[in-house]
CSV table of C-alpha atoms in Angstrom, one decimal:
chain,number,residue,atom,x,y,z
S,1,UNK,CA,70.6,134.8,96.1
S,2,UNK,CA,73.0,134.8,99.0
S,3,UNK,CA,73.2,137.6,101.4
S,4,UNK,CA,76.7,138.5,100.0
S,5,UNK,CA,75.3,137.8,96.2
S,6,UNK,CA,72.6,140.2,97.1
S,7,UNK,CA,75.2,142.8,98.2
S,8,UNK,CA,77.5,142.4,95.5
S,9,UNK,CA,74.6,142.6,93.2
S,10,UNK,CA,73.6,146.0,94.2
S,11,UNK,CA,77.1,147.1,94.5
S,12,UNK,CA,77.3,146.4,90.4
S,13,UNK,CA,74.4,148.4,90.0
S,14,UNK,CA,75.8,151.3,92.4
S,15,UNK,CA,78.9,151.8,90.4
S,16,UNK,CA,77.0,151.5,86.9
S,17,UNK,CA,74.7,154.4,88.4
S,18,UNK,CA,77.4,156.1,89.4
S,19,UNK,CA,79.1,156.0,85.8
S,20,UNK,CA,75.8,156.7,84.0
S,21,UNK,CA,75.1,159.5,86.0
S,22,UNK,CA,78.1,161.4,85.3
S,23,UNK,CA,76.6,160.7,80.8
S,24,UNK,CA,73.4,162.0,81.9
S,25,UNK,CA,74.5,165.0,83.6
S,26,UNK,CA,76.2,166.5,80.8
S,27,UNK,CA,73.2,165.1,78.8
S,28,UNK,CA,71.1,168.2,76.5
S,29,UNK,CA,67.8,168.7,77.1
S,30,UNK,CA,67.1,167.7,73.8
S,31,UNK,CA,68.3,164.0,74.6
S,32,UNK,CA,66.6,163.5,77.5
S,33,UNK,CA,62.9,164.7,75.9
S,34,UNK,CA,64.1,162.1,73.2
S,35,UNK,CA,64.5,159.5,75.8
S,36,UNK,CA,61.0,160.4,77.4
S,37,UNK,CA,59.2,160.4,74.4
S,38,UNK,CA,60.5,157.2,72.8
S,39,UNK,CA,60.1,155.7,76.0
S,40,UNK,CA,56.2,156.4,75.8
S,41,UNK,CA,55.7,155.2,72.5
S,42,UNK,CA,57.5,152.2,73.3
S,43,UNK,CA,55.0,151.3,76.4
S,44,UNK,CA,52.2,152.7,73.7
S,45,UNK,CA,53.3,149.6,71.8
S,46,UNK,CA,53.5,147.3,74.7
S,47,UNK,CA,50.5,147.5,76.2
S,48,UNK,CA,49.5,143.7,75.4
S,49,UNK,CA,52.8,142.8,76.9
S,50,UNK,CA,52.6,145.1,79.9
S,51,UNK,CA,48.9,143.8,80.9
S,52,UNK,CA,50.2,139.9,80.3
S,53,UNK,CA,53.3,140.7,83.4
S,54,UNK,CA,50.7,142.6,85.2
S,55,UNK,CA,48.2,139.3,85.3
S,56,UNK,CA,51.3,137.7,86.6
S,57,UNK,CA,51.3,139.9,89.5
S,58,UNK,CA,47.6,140.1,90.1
S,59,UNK,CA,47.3,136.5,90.1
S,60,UNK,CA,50.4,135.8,92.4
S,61,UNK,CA,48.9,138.6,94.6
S,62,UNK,CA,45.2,136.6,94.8
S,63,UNK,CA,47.0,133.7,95.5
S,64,UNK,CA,49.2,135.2,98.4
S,65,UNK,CA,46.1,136.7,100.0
S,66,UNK,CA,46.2,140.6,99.4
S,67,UNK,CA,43.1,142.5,100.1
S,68,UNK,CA,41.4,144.5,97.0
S,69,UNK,CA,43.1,147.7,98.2
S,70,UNK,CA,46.2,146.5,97.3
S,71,UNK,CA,44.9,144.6,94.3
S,72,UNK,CA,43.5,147.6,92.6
S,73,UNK,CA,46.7,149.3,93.4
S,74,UNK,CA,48.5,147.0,91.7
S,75,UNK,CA,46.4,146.6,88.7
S,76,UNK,CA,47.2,148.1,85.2
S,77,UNK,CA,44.8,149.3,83.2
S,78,UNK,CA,44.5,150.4,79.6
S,79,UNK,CA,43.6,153.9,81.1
S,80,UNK,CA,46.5,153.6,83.7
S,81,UNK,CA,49.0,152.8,80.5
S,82,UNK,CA,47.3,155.5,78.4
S,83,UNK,CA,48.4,157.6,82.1
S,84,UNK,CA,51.8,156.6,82.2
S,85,UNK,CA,52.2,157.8,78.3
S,86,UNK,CA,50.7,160.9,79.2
S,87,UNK,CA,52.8,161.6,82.2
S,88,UNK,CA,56.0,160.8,80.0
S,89,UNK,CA,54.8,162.9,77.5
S,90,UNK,CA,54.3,165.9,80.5
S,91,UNK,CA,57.7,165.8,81.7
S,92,UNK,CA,59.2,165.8,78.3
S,93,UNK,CA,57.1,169.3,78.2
S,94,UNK,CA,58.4,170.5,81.3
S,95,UNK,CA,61.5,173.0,81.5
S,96,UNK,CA,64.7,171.6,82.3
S,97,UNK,CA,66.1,173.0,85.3
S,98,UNK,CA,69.8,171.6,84.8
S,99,UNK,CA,72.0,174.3,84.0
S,100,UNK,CA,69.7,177.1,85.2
S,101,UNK,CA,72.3,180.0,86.4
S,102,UNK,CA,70.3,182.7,88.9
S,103,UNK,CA,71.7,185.9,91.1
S,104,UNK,CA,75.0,186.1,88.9
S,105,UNK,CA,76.6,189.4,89.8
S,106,UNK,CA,79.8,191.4,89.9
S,107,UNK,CA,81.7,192.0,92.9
S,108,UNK,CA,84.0,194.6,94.1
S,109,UNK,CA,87.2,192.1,93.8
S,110,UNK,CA,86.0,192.4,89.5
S,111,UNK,CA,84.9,188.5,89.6
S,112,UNK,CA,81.1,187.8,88.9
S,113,UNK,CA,79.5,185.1,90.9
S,114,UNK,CA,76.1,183.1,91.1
S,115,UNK,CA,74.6,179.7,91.1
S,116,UNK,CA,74.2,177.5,88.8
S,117,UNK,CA,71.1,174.2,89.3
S,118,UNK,CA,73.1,170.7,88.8
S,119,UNK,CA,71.7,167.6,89.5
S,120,UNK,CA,71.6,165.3,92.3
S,121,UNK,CA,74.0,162.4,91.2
S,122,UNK,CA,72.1,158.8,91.7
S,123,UNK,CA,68.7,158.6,93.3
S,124,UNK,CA,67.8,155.3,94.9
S,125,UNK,CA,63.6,155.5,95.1
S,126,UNK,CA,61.9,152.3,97.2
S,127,UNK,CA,58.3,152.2,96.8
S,128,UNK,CA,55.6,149.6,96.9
S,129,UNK,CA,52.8,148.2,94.5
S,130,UNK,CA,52.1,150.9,91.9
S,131,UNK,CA,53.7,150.1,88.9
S,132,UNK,CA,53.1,153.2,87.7
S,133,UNK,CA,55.9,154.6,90.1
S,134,UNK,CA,58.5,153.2,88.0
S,135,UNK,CA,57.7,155.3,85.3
S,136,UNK,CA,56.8,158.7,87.5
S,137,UNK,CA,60.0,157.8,88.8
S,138,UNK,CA,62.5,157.4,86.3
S,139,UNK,CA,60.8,160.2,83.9
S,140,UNK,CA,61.5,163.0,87.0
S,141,UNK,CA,65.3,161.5,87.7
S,142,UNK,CA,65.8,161.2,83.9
S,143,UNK,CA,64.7,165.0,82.9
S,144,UNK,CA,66.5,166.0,86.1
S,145,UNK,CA,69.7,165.1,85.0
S,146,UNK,CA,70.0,161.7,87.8
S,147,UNK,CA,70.7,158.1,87.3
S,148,UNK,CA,68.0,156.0,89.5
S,149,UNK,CA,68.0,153.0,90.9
S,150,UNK,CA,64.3,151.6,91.5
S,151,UNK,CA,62.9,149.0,93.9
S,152,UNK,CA,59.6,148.0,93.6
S,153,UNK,CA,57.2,146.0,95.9
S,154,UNK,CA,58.0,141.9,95.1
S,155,UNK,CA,54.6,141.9,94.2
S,156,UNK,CA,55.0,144.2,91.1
S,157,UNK,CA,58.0,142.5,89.7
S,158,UNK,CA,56.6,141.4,86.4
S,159,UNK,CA,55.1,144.2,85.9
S,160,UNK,CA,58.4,146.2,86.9
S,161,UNK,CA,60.4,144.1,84.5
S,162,UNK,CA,58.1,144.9,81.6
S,163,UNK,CA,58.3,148.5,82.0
S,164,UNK,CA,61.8,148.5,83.0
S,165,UNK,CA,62.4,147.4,78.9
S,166,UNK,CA,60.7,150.0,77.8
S,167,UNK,CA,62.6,152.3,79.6
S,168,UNK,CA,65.4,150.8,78.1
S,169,UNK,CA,64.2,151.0,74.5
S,170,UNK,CA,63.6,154.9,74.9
S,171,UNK,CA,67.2,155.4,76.7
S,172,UNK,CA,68.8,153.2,73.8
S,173,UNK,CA,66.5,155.3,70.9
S,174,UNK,CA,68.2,158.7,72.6
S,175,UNK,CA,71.4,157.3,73.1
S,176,UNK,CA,71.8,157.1,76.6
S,177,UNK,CA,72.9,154.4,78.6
S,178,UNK,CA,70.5,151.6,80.1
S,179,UNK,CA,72.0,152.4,83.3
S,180,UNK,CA,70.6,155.8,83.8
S,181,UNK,CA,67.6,153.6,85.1
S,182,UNK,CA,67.8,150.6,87.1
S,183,UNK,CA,65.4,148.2,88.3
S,184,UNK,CA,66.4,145.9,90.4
S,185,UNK,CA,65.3,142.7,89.2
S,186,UNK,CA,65.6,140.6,92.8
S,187,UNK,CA,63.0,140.5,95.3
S,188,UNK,CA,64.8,139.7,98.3
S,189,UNK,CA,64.3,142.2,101.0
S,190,UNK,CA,68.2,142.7,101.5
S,191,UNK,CA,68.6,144.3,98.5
S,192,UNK,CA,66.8,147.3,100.2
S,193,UNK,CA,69.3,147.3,103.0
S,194,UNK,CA,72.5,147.2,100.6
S,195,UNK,CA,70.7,150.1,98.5
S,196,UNK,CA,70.5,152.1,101.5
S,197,UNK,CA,73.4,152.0,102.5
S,198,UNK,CA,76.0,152.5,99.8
S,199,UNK,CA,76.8,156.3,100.1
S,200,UNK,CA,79.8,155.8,97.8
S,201,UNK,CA,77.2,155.5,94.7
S,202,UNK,CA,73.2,156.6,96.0
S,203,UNK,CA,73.4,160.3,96.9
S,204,UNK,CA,69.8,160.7,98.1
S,205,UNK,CA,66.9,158.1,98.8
S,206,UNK,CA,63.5,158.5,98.1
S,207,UNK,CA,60.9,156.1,99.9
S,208,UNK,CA,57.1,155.8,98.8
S,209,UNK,CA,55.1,153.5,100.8
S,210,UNK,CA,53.5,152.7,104.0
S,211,UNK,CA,54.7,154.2,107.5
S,212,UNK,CA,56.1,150.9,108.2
S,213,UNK,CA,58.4,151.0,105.5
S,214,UNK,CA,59.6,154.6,105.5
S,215,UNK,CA,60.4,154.4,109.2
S,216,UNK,CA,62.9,151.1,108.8
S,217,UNK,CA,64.6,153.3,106.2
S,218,UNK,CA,64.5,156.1,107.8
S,219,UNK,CA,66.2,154.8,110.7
S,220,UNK,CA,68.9,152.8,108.7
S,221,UNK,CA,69.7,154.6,105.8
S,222,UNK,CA,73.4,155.7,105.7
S,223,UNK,CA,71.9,157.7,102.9
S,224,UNK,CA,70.4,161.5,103.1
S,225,UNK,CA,66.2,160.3,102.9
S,226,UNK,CA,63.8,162.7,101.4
S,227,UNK,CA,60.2,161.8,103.0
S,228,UNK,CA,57.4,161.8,104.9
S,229,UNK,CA,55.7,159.4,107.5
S,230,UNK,CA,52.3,160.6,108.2
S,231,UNK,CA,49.7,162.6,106.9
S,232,UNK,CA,48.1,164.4,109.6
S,233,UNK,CA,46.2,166.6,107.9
S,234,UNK,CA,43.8,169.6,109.7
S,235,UNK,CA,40.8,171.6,108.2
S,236,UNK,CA,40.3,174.4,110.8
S,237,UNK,CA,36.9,176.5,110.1
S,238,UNK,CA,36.9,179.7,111.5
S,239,UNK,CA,34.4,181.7,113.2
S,240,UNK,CA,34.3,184.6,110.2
S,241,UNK,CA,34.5,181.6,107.7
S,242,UNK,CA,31.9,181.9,104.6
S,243,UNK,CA,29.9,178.7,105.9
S,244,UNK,CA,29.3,177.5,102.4
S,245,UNK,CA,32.7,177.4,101.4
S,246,UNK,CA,34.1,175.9,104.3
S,247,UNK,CA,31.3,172.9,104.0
S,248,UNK,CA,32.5,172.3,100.5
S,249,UNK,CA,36.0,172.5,101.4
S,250,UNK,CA,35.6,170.4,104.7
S,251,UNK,CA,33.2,167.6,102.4
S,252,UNK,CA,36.2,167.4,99.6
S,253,UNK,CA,39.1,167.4,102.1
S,254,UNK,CA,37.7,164.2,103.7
S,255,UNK,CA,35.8,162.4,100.8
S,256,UNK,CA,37.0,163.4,97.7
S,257,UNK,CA,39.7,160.4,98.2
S,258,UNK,CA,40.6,158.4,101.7
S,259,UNK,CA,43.9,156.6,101.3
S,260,UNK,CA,46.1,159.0,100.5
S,261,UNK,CA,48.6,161.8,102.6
S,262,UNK,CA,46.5,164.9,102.2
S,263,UNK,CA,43.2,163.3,103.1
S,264,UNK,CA,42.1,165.7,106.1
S,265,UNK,CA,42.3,163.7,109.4
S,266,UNK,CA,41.0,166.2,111.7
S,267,UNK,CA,38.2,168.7,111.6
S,268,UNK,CA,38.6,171.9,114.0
S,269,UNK,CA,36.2,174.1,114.4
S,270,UNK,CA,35.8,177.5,115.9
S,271,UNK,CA,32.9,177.4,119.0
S,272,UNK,CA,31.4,180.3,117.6
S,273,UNK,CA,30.1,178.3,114.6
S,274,UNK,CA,30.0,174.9,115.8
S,275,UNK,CA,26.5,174.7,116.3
S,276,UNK,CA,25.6,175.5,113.2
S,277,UNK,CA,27.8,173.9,111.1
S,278,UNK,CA,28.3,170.4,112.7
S,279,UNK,CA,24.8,169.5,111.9
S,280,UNK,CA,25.2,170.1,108.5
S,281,UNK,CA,28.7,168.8,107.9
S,282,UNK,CA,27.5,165.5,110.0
S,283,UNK,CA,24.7,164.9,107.7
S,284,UNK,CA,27.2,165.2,104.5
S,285,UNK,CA,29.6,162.8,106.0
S,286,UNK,CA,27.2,160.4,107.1
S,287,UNK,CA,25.9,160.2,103.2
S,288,UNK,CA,29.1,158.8,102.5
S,289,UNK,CA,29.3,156.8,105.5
S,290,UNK,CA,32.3,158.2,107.2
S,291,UNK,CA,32.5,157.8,111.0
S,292,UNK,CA,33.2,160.5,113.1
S,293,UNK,CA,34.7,161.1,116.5
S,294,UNK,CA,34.8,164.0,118.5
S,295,UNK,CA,36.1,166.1,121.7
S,296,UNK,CA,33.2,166.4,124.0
S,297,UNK,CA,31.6,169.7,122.7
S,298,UNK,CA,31.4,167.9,119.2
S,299,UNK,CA,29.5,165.0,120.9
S,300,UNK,CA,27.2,167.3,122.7
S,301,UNK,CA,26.6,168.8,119.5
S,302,UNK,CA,26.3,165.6,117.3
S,303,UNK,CA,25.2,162.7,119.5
S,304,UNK,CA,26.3,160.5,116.7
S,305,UNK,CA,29.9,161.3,116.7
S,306,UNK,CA,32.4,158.5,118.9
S,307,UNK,CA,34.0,160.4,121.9
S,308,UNK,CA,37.8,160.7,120.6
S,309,UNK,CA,40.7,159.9,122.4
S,310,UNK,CA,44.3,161.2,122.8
S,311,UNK,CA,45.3,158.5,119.8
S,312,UNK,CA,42.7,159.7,117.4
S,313,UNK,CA,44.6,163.2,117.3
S,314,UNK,CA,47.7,161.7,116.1
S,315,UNK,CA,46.2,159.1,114.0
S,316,UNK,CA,46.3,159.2,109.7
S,317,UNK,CA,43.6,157.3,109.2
S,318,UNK,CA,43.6,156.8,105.1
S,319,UNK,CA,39.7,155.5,105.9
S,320,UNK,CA,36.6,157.4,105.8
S,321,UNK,CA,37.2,158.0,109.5
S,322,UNK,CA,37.1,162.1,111.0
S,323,UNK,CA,38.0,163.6,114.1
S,324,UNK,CA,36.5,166.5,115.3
S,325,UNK,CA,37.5,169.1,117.9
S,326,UNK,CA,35.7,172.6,118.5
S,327,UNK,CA,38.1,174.8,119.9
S,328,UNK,CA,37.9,178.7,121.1
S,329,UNK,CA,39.5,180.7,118.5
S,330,UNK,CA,42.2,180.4,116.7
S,331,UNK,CA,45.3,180.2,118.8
S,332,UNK,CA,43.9,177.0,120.3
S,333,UNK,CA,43.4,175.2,116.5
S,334,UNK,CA,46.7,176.0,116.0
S,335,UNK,CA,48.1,174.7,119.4
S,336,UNK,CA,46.0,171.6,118.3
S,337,UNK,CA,48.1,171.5,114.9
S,338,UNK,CA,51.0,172.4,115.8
S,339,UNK,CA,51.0,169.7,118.3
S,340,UNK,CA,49.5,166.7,116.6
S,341,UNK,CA,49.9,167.4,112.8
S,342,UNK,CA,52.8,165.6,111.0
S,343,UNK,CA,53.9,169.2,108.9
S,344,UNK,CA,52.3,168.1,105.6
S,345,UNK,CA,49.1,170.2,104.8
S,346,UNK,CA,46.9,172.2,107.2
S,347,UNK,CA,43.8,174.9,105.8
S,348,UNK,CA,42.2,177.5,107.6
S,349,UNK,CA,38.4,178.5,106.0
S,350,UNK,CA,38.3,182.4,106.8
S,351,UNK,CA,37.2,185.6,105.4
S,352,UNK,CA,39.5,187.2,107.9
S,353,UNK,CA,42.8,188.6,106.1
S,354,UNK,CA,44.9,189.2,109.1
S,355,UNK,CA,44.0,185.6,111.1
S,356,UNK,CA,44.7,184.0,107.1
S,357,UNK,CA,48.3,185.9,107.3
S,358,UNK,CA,48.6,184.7,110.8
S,359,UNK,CA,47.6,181.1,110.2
S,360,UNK,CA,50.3,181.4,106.8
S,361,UNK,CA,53.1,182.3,109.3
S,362,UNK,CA,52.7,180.3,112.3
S,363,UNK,CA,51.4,177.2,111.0
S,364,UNK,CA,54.7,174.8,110.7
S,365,UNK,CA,53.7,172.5,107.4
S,366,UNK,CA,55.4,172.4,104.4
S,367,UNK,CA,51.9,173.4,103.0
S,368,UNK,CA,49.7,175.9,104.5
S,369,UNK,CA,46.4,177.2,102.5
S,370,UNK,CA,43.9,179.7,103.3
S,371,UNK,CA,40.1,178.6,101.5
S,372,UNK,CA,41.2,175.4,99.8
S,373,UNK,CA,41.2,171.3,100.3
S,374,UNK,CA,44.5,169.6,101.7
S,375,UNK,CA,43.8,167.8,98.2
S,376,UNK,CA,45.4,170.2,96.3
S,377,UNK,CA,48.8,169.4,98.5
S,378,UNK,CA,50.2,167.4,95.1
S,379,UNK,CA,52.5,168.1,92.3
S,380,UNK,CA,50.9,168.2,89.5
S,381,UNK,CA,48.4,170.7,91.4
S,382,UNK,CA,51.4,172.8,92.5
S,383,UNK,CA,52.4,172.8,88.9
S,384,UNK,CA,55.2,171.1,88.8
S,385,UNK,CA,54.0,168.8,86.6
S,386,UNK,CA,54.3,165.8,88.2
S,387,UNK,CA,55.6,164.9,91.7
S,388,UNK,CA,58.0,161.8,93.4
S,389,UNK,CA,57.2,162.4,96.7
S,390,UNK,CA,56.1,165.0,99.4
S,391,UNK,CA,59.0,166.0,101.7
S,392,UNK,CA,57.7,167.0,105.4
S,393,UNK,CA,61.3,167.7,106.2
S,394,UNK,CA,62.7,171.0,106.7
S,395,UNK,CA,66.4,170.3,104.3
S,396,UNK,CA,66.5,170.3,100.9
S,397,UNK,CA,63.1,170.1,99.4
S,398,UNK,CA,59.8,170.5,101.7
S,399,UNK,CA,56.4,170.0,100.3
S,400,UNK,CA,55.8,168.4,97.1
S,401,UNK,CA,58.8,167.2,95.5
S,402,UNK,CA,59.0,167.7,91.8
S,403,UNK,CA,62.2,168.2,89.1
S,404,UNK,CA,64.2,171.2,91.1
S,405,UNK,CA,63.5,168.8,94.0
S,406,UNK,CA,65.6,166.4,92.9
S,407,UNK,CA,68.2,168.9,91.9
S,408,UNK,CA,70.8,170.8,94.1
S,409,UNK,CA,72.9,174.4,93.1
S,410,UNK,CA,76.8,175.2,93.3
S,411,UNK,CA,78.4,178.5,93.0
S,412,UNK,CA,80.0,179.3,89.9
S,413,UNK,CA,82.5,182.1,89.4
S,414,UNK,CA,84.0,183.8,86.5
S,415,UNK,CA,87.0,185.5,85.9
S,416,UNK,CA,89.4,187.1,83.5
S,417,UNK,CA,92.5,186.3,85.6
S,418,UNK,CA,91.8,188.1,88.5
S,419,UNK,CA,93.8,186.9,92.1
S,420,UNK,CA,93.2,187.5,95.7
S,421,UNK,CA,94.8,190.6,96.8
């Protein structure tokens, strides 16, 4: 395709968004569980299809050089299909938020007013690899009331187009519109740039990928974005922290999975304990061979540790790489975070009630915990079922992003005639 095809191509699927949007609106929640759950028994019964178009991608992926990492990203599974039917079969389980009226109330002029949870209009979501966004994707924007419009990495198209025609077949079984979801079937990287920027039809974009990618779209998008760059995450152990707990918490934070946002980056410890728990902690991480660098009380401690520089402290490191800074109390840890961390999760390990309630009010991240792992920062954790992103911004949504996420509220008022005096 041309430039100008490529435009005019997305500008077709903008409007049909736009005019499926308005069906699935007004759309019962009956019909959209219809629409979830025929769409997982249709990839149920495609399995053999969808694991032909993923071999496709897996084998144009070996062949243009991507690392194992990405491979095993990319890959679906039986289990990973069995996932996807499960996660369709989750959301259709899920309450509806659409149409959800709170705080209605009377007021002195005799009209009653309150708010009433609509949804966004059309979401555009980018994202790269996982095929299994596609469906996470259009499952949330579907029960939410949205049309979508999704892009996927050019090295999932295959795979993409497979699932795409099941979510066709369980939007056609409920009687909605195939345009309700989208994928857009070219690959060329211009399409992103018209989907950005077409305000008149995408009300809100959701990127999921790599920094690279969120900041191009962050910084072009004529389009609100809901998204996050970095996951900076902090651990910070207190000096009246229960030792035991804190090493378990500190051991799962780092290892329980590298490469993903709420993976801690950075250890801080309170001088008062450092001594003692270092040691311990060092021998735990070097079992699973992650490398650790430190300020130079850590390395004093743990001769071992890398001495740390000022680029360690605002790196995300998605490896089995830790910093490590021991710091005097608890003001200075939270000087440290509130400086280097990228607002997504931060913990503090601590008996103490009032330096918890402290840490839960001064700490600037759209999650903050008191005795748990950053890993818990998720969706599906949280409760909401399932998640399509987490927002680090402060507008709209903020942490995990799940179906009220992707909805908005307007005022609704009811009268029986009444006029302004």
């Amino acid at each position: 395709m041309s430039a100008d095809q490529v435009t005019e191509y997305m500008s077709v699927l903008g409007r049909q968004a736009r005019q499926a949007s308005r069906v699935i609106a007004r759309a019962t929640t009956a019909v959209k569980n219809r629409a979830l759950l025929a769409t997982a028994e249709a990839i149920e019964a495609a399995e053999a299809s969808l694991i032909e178009a993923n071999g496709l991608d897996l084998q144009a992926g070996r062949d243009n050089g991507l690392d194992d990492a990405m491979l095993d990203r990319l890959a679906l599974t039986p289990a990973g299909i069995r996932s996807m039917v499960e996660g369709l079969r989750q959301v259709a389980a899920l309450a509806d938020p659409i149409g959800a009226i709170r705080d209605m109330k009377y007021l002195p002029s005799g009209i009653q007013v309150g708010r009433m949870r609509v949804p966004l209009g059309v979401i555009g979501i980018i994202y790269e690899s996982r095929p299994n966004v596609t469906v996470e994707a259009a499952s949330l924007c579907l029960k939410s009331g949205n049309a979508c419009i999704l892009r996927g990495g050019s090295e999932s198209i295959h795979s993409n187009r497979a699932i795409a025609q099941c979510i066709r077949q369980g939007l056609d079984a409920a009687g909605l519109p195939q345009e309700v979801v989208q994928v857009v079937e070219t690959t060329d990287r211009a399409a992103v740039g018209a989907l950005i920027t077409m305000p008149e039809y995408v009300d809100v974009i959701v990127p999921r990928g790599g920094k690279g990618l969120i900041e191009r779209i962050s910084r072009d998008a004529r389009v609100p974005v809901i998204k996050h760059l970095d996951g900076i995450c902090h651990v910070y152990v207190d000096d009246r922290a229960d030792l035991d707990k804190a090493e378990a918490i500190a051991l799962n934070a780092k290892t329980h999975r590298y490469g993903v946002c709420n993976a801690m980056e950075t250890l801080l410890v309170h001088e008062g304990v450092a001594a003692q728990f270092l040691p311990r902690m060092a021998a735990l991480y070097d079992e699973k061979g992650v490398e650790l660098r430190g300020c130079p009380q850590t390395c004093a401690i743990l001769p071992q540790a890398i001495a740390a520089n000022e680029e360690d402290w605002a790196t995300e490191y998605l490896a089995p790489i830790l910093s490590i800074r021991v710091v005097a109390d608890m003001d200075e840890a939270m000087d440290h975070i509130n400086r280097y961390s990228s607002q997504h999760t931060e913990s503090i390990v601590t008996e103490d009630f009032t330096r918890a309630r402290r840490f839960l009010g001064e700490v600037d991240s759209s999650s903050v915990m008191v005795n748990a792992s950053t890993r818990f920062a998720d969706g599906f954790e949280y409760g909401l079922g399932a998640e399509i992103g987490i927002s680090t911004d402060k507008l709209h949504a903020r942490g995990p992003v799940g179906l009220e996420g992707l909805t908005s509220e307007k005022y609704i008022v009811h009268g029986d005639g009444h006029i302004r005096q």
